[in-house]
Every structure is written in C-alpha cells, then in structure tokens.
XYZ file of C-alpha atoms in Angstrom:
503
model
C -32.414 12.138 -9.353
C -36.019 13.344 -9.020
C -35.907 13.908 -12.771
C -34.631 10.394 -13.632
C -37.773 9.267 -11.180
C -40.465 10.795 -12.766
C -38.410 9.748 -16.373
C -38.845 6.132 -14.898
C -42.003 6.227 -13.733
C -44.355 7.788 -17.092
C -42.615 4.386 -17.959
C -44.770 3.231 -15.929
C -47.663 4.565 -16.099
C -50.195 2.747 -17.495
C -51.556 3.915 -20.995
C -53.991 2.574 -23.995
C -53.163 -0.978 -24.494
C -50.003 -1.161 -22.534
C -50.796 -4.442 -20.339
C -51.569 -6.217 -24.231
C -48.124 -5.495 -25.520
C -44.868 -7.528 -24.863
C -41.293 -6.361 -23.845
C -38.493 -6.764 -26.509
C -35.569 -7.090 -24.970
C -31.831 -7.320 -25.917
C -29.785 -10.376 -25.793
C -27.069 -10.336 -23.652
C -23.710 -9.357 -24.035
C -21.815 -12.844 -23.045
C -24.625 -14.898 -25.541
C -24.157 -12.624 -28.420
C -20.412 -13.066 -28.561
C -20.642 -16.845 -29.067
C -22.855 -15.809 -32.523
C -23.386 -12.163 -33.665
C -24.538 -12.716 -36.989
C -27.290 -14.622 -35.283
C -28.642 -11.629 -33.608
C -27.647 -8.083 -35.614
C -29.095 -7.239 -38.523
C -26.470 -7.190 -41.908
C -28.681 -5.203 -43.945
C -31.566 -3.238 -42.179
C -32.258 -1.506 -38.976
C -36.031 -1.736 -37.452
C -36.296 -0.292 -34.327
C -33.785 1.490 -31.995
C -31.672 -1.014 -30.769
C -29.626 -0.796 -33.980
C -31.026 2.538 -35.741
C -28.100 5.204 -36.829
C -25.856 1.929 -37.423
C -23.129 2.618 -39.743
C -23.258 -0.593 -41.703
C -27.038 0.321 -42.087
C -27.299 3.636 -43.619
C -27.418 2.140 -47.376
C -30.851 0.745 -46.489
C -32.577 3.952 -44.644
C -33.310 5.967 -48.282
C -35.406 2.890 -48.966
C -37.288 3.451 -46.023
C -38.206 7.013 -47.428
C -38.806 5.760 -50.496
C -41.415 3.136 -48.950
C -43.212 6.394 -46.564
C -43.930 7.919 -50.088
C -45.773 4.967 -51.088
C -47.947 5.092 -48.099
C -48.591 8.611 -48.454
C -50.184 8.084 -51.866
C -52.475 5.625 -50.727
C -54.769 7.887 -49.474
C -54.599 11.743 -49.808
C -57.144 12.370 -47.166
C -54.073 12.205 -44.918
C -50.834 13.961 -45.475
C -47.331 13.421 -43.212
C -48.388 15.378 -40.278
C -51.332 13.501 -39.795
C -49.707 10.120 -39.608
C -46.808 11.599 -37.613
C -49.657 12.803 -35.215
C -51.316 9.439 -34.776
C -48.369 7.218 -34.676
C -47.240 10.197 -31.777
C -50.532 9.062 -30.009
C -48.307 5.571 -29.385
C -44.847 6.996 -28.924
C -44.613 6.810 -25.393
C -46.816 2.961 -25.236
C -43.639 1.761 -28.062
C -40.811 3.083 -26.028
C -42.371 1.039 -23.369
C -41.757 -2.163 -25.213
C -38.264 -2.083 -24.624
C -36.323 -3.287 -22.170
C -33.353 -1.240 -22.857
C -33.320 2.736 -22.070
C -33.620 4.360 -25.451
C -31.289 6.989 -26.039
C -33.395 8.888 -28.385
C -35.335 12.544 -29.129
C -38.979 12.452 -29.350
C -38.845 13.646 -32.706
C -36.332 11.154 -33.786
C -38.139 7.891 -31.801
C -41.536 9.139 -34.079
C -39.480 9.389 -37.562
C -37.718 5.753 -36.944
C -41.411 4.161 -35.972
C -43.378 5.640 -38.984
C -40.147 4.596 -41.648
C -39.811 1.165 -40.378
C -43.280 0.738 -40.040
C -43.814 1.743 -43.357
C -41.244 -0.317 -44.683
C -42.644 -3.941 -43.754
C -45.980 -2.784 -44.413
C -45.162 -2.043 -48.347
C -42.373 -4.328 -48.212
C -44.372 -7.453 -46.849
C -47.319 -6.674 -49.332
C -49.633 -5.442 -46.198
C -50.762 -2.916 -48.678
C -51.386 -5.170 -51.367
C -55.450 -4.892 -50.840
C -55.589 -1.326 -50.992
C -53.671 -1.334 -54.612
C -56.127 -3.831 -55.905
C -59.480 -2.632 -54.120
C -61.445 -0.721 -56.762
C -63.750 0.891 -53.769
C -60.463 2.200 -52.037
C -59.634 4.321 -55.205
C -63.195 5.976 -55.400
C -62.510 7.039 -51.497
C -59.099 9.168 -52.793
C -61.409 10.388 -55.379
C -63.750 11.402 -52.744
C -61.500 13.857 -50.674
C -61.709 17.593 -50.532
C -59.314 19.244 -52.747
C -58.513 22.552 -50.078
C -57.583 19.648 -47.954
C -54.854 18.459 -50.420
C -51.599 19.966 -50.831
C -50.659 20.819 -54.551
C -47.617 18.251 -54.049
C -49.329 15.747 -52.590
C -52.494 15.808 -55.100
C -49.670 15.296 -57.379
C -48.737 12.228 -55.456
C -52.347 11.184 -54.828
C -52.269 11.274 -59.126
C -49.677 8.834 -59.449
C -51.164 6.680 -57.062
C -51.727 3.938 -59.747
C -48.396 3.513 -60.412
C -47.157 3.383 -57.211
C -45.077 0.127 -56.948
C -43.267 -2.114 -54.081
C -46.663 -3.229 -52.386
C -46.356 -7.117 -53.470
C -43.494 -8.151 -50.909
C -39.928 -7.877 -50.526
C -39.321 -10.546 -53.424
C -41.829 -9.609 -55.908
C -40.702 -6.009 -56.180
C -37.597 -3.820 -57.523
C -35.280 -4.853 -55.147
C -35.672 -8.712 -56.708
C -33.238 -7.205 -59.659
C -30.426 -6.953 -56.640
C -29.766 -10.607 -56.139
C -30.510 -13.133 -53.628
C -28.524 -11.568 -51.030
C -30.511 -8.634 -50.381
C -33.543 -11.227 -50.002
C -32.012 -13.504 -47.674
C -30.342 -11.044 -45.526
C -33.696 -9.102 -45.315
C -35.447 -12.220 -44.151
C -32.571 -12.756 -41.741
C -32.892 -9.211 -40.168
C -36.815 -9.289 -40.056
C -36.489 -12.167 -37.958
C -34.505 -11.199 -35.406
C -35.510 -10.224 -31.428
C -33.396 -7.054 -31.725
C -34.720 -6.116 -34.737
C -38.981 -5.597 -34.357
C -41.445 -2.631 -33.626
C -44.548 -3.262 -31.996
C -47.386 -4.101 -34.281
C -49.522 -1.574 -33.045
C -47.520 0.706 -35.054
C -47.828 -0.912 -38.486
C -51.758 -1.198 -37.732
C -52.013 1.921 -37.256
C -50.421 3.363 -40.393
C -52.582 0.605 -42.231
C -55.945 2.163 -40.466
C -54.809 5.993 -41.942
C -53.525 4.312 -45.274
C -56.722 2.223 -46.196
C -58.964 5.004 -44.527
C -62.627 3.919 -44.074
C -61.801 0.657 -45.981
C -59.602 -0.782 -43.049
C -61.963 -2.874 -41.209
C -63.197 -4.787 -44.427
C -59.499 -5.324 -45.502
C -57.162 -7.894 -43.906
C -53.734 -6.600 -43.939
C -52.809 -9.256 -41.378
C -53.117 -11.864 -44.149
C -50.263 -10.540 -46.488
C -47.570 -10.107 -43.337
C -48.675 -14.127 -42.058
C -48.170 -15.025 -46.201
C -44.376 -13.620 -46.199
C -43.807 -14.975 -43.030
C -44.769 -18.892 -44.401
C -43.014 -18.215 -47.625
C -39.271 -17.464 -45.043
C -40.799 -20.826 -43.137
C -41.620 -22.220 -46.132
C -39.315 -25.589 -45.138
C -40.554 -26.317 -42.067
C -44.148 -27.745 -41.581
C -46.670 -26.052 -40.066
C -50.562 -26.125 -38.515
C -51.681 -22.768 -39.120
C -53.665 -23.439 -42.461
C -55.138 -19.931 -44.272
C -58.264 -20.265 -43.073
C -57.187 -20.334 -39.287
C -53.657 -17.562 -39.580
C -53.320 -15.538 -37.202
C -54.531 -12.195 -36.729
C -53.136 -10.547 -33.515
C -49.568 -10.498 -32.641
C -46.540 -7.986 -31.116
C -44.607 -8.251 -33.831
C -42.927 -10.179 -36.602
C -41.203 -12.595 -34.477
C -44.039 -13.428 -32.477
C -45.831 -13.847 -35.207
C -42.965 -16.341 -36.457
C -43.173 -18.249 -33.202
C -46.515 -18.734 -33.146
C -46.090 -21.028 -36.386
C -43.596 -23.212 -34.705
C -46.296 -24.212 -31.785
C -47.031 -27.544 -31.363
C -51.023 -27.865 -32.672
C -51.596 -31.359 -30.016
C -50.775 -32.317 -26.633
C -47.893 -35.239 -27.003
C -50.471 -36.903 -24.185
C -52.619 -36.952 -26.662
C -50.873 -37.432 -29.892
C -48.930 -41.480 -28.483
C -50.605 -43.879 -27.898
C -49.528 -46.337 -25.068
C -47.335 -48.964 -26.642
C -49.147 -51.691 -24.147
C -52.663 -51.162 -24.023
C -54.193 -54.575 -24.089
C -55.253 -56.485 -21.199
C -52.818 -59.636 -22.624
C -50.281 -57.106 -22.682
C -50.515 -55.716 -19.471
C -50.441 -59.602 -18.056
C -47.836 -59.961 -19.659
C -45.946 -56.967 -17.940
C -46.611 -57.947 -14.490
C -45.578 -61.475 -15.027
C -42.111 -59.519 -16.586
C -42.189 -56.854 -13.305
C -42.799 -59.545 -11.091
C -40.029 -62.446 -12.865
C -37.861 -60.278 -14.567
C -38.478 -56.830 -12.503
C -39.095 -54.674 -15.165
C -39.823 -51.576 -14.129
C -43.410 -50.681 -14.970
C -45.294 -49.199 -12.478
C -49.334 -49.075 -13.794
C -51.645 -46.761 -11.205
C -53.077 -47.457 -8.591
C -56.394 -47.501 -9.716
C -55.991 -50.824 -12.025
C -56.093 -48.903 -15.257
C -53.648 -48.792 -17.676
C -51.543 -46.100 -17.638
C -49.328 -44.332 -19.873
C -46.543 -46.687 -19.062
C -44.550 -43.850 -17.688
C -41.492 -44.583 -15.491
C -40.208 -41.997 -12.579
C -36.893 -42.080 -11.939
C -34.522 -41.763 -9.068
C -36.550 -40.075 -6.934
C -35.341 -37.561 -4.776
C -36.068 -37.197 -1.138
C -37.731 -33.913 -1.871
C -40.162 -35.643 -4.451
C -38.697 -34.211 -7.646
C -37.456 -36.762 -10.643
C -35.142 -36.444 -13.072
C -35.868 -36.291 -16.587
C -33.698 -36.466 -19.487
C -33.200 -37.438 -22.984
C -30.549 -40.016 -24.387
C -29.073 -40.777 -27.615
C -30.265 -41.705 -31.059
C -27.848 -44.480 -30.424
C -29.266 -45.548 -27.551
C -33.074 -45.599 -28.001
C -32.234 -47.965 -30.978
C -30.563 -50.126 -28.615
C -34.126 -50.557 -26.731
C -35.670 -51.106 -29.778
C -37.262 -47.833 -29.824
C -37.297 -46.895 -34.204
C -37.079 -43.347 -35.793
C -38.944 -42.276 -38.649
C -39.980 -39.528 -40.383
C -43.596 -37.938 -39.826
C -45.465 -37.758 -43.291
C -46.985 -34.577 -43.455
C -51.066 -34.570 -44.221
C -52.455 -31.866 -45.806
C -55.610 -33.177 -44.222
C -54.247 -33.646 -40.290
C -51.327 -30.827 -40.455
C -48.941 -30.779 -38.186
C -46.362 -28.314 -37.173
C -42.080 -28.753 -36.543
C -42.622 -29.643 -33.321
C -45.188 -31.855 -32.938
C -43.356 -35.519 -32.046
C -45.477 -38.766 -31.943
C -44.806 -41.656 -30.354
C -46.539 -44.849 -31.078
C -46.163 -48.458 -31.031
C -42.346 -47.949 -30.034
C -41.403 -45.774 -32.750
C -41.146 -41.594 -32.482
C -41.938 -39.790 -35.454
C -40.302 -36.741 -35.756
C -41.121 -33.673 -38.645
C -38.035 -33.405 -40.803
C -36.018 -30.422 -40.031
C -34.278 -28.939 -42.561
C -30.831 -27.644 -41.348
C -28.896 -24.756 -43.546
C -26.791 -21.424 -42.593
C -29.206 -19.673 -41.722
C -31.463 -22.058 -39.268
C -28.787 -21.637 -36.377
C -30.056 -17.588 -36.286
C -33.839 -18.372 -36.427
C -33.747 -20.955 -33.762
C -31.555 -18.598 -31.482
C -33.543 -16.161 -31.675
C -36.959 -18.267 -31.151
C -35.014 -19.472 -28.329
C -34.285 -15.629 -26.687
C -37.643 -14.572 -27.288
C -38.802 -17.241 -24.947
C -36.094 -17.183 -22.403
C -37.105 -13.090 -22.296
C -40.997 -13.447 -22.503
C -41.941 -16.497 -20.422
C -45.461 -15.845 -20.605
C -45.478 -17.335 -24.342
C -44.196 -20.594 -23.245
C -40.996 -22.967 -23.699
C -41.967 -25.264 -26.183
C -39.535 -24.014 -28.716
C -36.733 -24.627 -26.010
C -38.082 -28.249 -25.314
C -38.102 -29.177 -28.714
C -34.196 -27.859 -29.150
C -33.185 -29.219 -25.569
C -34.921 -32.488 -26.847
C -32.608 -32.443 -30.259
C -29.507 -31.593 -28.595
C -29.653 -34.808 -26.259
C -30.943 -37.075 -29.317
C -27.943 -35.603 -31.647
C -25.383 -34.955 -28.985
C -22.772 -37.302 -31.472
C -22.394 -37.027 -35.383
C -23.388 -41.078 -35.528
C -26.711 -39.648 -33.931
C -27.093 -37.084 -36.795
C -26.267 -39.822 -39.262
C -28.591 -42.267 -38.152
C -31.820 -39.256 -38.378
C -30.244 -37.971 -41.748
C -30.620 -42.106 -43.007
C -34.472 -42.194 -41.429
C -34.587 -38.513 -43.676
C -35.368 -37.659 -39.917
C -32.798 -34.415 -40.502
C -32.026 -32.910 -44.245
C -28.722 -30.705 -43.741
C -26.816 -28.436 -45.950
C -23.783 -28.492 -43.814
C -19.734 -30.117 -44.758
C -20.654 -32.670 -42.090
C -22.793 -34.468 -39.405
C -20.744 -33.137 -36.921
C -21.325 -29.246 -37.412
C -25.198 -30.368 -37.045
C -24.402 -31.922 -33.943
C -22.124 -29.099 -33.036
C -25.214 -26.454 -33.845
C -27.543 -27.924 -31.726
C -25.640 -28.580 -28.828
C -24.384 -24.690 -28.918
C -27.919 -23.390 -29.427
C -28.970 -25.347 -25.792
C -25.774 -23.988 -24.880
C -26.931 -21.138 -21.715
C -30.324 -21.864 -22.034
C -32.792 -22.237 -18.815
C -35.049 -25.126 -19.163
C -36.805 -26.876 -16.173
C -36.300 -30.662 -16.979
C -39.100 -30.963 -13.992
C -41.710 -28.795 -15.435
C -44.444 -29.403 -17.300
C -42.893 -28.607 -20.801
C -44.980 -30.082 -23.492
C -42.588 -33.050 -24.173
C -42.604 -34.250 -20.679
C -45.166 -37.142 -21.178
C -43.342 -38.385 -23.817
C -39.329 -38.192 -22.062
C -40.790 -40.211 -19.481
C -42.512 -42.644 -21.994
C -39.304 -43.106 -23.978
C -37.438 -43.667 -20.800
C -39.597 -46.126 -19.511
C -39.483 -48.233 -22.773
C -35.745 -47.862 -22.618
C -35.378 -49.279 -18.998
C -36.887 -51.859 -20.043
C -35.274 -55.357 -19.773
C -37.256 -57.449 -21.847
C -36.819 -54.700 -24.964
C -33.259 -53.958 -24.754
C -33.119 -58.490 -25.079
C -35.511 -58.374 -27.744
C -33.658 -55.545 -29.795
C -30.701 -56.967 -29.115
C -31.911 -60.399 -30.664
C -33.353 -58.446 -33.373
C -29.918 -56.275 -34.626
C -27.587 -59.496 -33.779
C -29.504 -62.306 -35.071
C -32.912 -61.237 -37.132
C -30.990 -57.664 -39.191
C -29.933 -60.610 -42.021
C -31.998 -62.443 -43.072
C -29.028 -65.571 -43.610
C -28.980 -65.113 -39.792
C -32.468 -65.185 -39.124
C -32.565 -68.317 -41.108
C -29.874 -69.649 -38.824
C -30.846 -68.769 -36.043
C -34.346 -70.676 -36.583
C -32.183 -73.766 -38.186
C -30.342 -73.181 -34.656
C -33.699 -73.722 -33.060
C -35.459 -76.241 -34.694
C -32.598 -78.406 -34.726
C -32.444 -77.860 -30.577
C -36.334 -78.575 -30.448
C -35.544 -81.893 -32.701
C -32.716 -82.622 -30.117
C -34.769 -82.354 -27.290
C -37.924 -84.606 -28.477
C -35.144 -87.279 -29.725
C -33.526 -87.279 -25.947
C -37.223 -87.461 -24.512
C -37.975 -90.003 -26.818
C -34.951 -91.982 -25.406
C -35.649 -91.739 -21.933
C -39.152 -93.125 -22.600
C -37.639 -95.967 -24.849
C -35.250 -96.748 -22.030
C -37.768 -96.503 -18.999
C -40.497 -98.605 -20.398
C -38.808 -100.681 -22.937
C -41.314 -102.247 -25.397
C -42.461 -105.705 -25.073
C-alpha cells in the first residue's frame, strides 16, 4: 500500500507545465456500448488507451517508417537524443490520463515518440522544414564525429525523404479512400490523442535552431479544416490557432461560436410604436411580455413557471411548433467577409438562421466525441452540448427534419429523415446539460419562447398558413372583407336614411 501511495502521489506532484495541460479521459463503459465505432479507433492506435490492439498492429510499421523520416531531418540529433527529451515529459504525459496506464517506462517513451512522429509527418507539420532552404545548410553544418556512419547515410537521403505533405497527399493516397477516412475518424477521437507537448517537442529537435521562425502549428490547423471542411467556421488563416492539448481540442476549438447570441438578434420589437402596441396587447389581450423595470426595452424575454426557489425552466420545442407562432427557418448565408462558425444561430425579426449542417456516417462519431470531451473537461465550456441539446428538441420528429432539409437548414446523406432525427436525439441521449445555466443559447431559448407564447402571433400565423399561404385565398379572404366593409356602410347608410328621412 505505501508503494501504490507514493505511485499515486509523483502523479501528483507538480512538474513543468502540468497545471497548462488537460486530462484525457475514457468514455464510459455503459455510453460506449450504445456506439463503439464512435469512440475506438478502426485503423490506428495513438496513445495508450488502445496501443498493443490486435486489430491495430497493421498500422504500427508505419509509425516506424514515419520516426525515420524525422530522424533525417536533422542529423545533429540521433534516436537517443529525442528518446531523451521526449523522456524529459514522460511522467507530465502519463499525467494526462485519467485512466492508470498499465505500461513500462520504456514502452510509454517508444509509443509517445512513434505516434508523435506519425501526425507530425503525417499531418504535413514537417512540411516547412522540407521546403526551407536555410534548414538544409544547418544539416550541412553539423560535426561529422557527431554523426553515426548510418545515420549520415540517412542525413544523405534527406532530400528524398517523402510523407511530409499530409495523410492524403502522400503514399498511402494509392490505398483508397478507406484508409483516409478511417484515419480522419481515429485522429478525431477522445480516446485516441497524445498531448501536444509531445509533438512540439519532436518538432523543436527536428527543425533544430530553425523552430521558432517556422510554424508547424499551421500545417496540423490546415488538415484539421480540410476533415471540417463541410462545416463553417470563424477561425480564418490569419487568426488559427496556435496553442492547444491536442488534436481534438484543437477540433473543438473550430466549432466555437465566434458572437454572443445577445449580441448576434436583434429584438424583434424595438420601436417605441411597437412597444405601445405590446402593452395595449398585455394589457387587452394579456400577452405575456414583461419589459424591465427601468422603461427600456428589453430583449423581450419571457420567464417561465417560476419555481418557488427562483429557478425557470427553459426548453426548446419543435420545428413544427415555432412555425405555428410564426417564428420562420432559414438558412444562414455564409460571408467570407463576417464568418461565422456551425454554431453560431441568429435570430432576427422572427426568423432563426441556422448554419447548414451537413449530416453523413461519420458526423454521429465527431459530434460524440465533441460532446465527451466537454462532459470530461468542463473548463472548455458546453457550447457544443447546447448547440446538440438545441437540435435534438428542434428535430425530435422526422416532419421536423423535413421541414429544415426544405429551408436547406440540414443536408443529410442518410435512407431517411427519421435516422437524422433518431441521431440526434441518441447523441443528447446521457448527456448533462444545465437548462438553467448560462449556456450560450440561453438568451435566445427564452427569446424564441417568448415569441411563441405569444397570443397575438400564434393568430397572426395562423391567419397567415390558413388564409394568406394561396394566394386564391388571400384574394378571398380580402373579397370576404371588402364585401363585409361594403355591407356595413350600406346598413349605416340605411339607418341614417330611415332616422332622418329626406325632405
């Protein structure tokens, strides 16, 4: 027992930058049974979680094949050097995981320095350093008795050293589309990351003095857009990001919304007629719009049912159903000028624009595991799970997912409306989410639900979809009208006639 203590606590113990790093955990047992695909790799182990797999061994010999690559970047440093520095970090990386790794020292080193290698060359992070004339002269530049025969052989084939541009640009491309998607599936997943710290490191000893003019960070954020390359996003190339824990995070951070909702709708009744006109309707029709108390205009959000301890309750309702308040759907244009990301929902004049969403095979596993590494790392948010707990209520029938997939609100590859219905309630499916927090999307639930209690526009869409939709019904409707407004002046007319006869 005292040895499993003082195991437990060098875990610990604080070292380097320990507090900057984030935990990656595994998902549990009773959520990975409802999808396993969705979180275990098919092709490629990175990291221990899943290292010595038997369905993985066809992959490792690439890995070795990738460490030679690095090694002939720059022949200043030969494999006990890196496996010396990347030692350095051992004991901060097995600290990044949750789960008790079952591994040798020896064995924990070899698995960080191969996988690391691997998305480095894989992912083009290397890419600079093949293409940088100055790097070359440095190679040039090192002291031959410091040079193994073998590797100043390597260091000579340098130059033709392939597989730096990116898992689809190099040899592998010849194996099919399968190897590429499945690789993008594994890279993605929660399970399946290192820290980053690792990969920088092997980048610092592989571009040698070079390494903090080149931006390696660049070429990992580039394959990362091309595997999001459907969805919209903020992060332009001028602002990507340069600091993250690993490849997931790094994914995650492209989903963020760019704008507060608060700030992104407008109030649908912002004029002083309007707001006259919405305390004559609270006051003769008791519609429930509550402006502050200060005699502004508010955000025209509604509370509702309040409970004795102070707390509302806030949900979302159907497609179906916001239509029926006369709330519209449309698709948000994307601006190359004013970018916006997947999850960044306007509302505006009584219509919501949603980002389309492009729904395959494959989404399902990136969204779950978005969705894990926020349920397992708070401290990066929930907006991911707001905007999926926000779908999952609007599409909770297929006649919801029809009416988005008419607006081109969702694009699907699925057999039918239902199975996208189906995904998105299963991926809420276990999922903590505080409906009373202060998720990003809260503003705008309460907006939406305040517009929908609303008397006057439930009446007024209702008039709309039963008598203005046609136009032949519009047209009779006003006939309707004009011919009751004809009636009336003819019976007035009457009554006068008949009270003061003329003379």
């Amino acid at each position: 027992m005292t040895q499993e203590l003082d195991y437990y606590w060098s875990l610990g113990e604080d070292s380097g930058n320990g507090a900057e790093s984030c935990m990656i955990y595994k998902v549990q047992h009773h959520i990975r049974d409802v999808e396993r695909f969705s979180y275990e790799p098919c092709m490629i182990s990175i990291g221990p979680y899943h290292h010595g797999a038997a369905s993985l061994q066809v992959m490792e010999k690439e890995k070795w094949g990738y460490l030679d690559n690095v090694l002939k970047m720059n022949c200043e440093w030969n494999l006990l050097d890196y496996l010396t520095a990347i030692g350095e970090l051992a004991k901060q990386a097995r600290k990044c995981y949750s789960e008790d790794i079952k591994m040798s020292s020896e064995t924990f080193l070899q698995m960080l320095l191969l996988d690391g290698c691997f998305i480095l060359v894989a992912l083009g992070g290397l890419r600079e350093i093949m293409f940088d004339g100055t790097q070359s002269s440095g190679i040039e530049s090192a002291k031959n008795d410091e040079i193994t025969p073998k590797h100043k052989a390597q260091c000579q084939e340098g130059d033709q050293v392939g597989g730096t541009n990116g898992v689809e640009d190099d040899k592998h491309y010849d194996m099919g589309y399968w190897f590429i998607r499945f690789i993008n599936h594994d890279l993605f997943l929660l399970e399946n990351q290192i820290p980053f710290f690792i990969i920088r490191k092997i980048f610092e000893l592989a571009a040698g003095n070079h390494a903090s003019t080149l931006c390696f960070t660049d070429e990992l954020a580039k394959y990362v857009e091309s595997g999001l390359r459907w969805f919209p996003k903020a992060i332009m190339e001028s602002n990507r990001p340069k600091d993250f824990h690993h490849l997931l995070h790094l994914c995650h951070i492209y989903f963020r919304p760019s704008k507060n909702p608060e700030e992104e709708h407008s109030n649908q009744f912002g004029s002083g007629d309007d707001h006259s006109f919405l305390c004559f309707g609270r006051k003769y029709f008791r519609m429930r719009y509550h402006p502050e108390e200060n005699g502004q205009d508010s955000s025209y959000q509604h509370k509702i049912d309040v409970h004795q301890s102070g707390e509302q309750l806030n949900r979302w309702r159907r497609v179906a159903q916001y239509l029926e308040a006369g709330i519209k759907f449309k698709k948000r244009e994307y601006d190359k000028h004013d970018p916006h990301s997947l999850l960044d929902i306007q509302f505006s004049n009584g219509a919501i624009g949603i980002p389309c969403i492009i729904v395959d095979d494959y989404t399902g596993t990136l969204f779950r595991n978005l969705i894990a590494f926020e349920q397992t790392c708070p401290q990066f948010g929930d907006d991911f799970t707001a905007y999926i707990v926000f779908l999952s209520q609007l599409i909770s029938m297929p006649e919801d997912v029809t009416l988005l997939a008419q607006r081109e609100v969702i694009v699907h590859h699925l057999d039918s409306d239902e199975r996208v219905s189906d995904l998105f309630t299963m991926l809420s499916k276990d999922v903590v989410f505080d409906f009373n927090g202060n998720y990003y999307l809260k503003s705008l639930c309460q907006t939406m639900e305040a517009h929908y209690q609303s008397r006057i526009n439930r009446w007024m869409a209702w008039l709309w979809m039963n008598h203005f939709s046609n136009p032949w019904l519009a047209v009779g409707a006003f006939a309707t009208v004009l011919v009751l407004i004809c009636t009336i002046v003819q019976t007035v007319y009457g009554i006068l006639a008949y009270v003061n006869p003329p003379t």
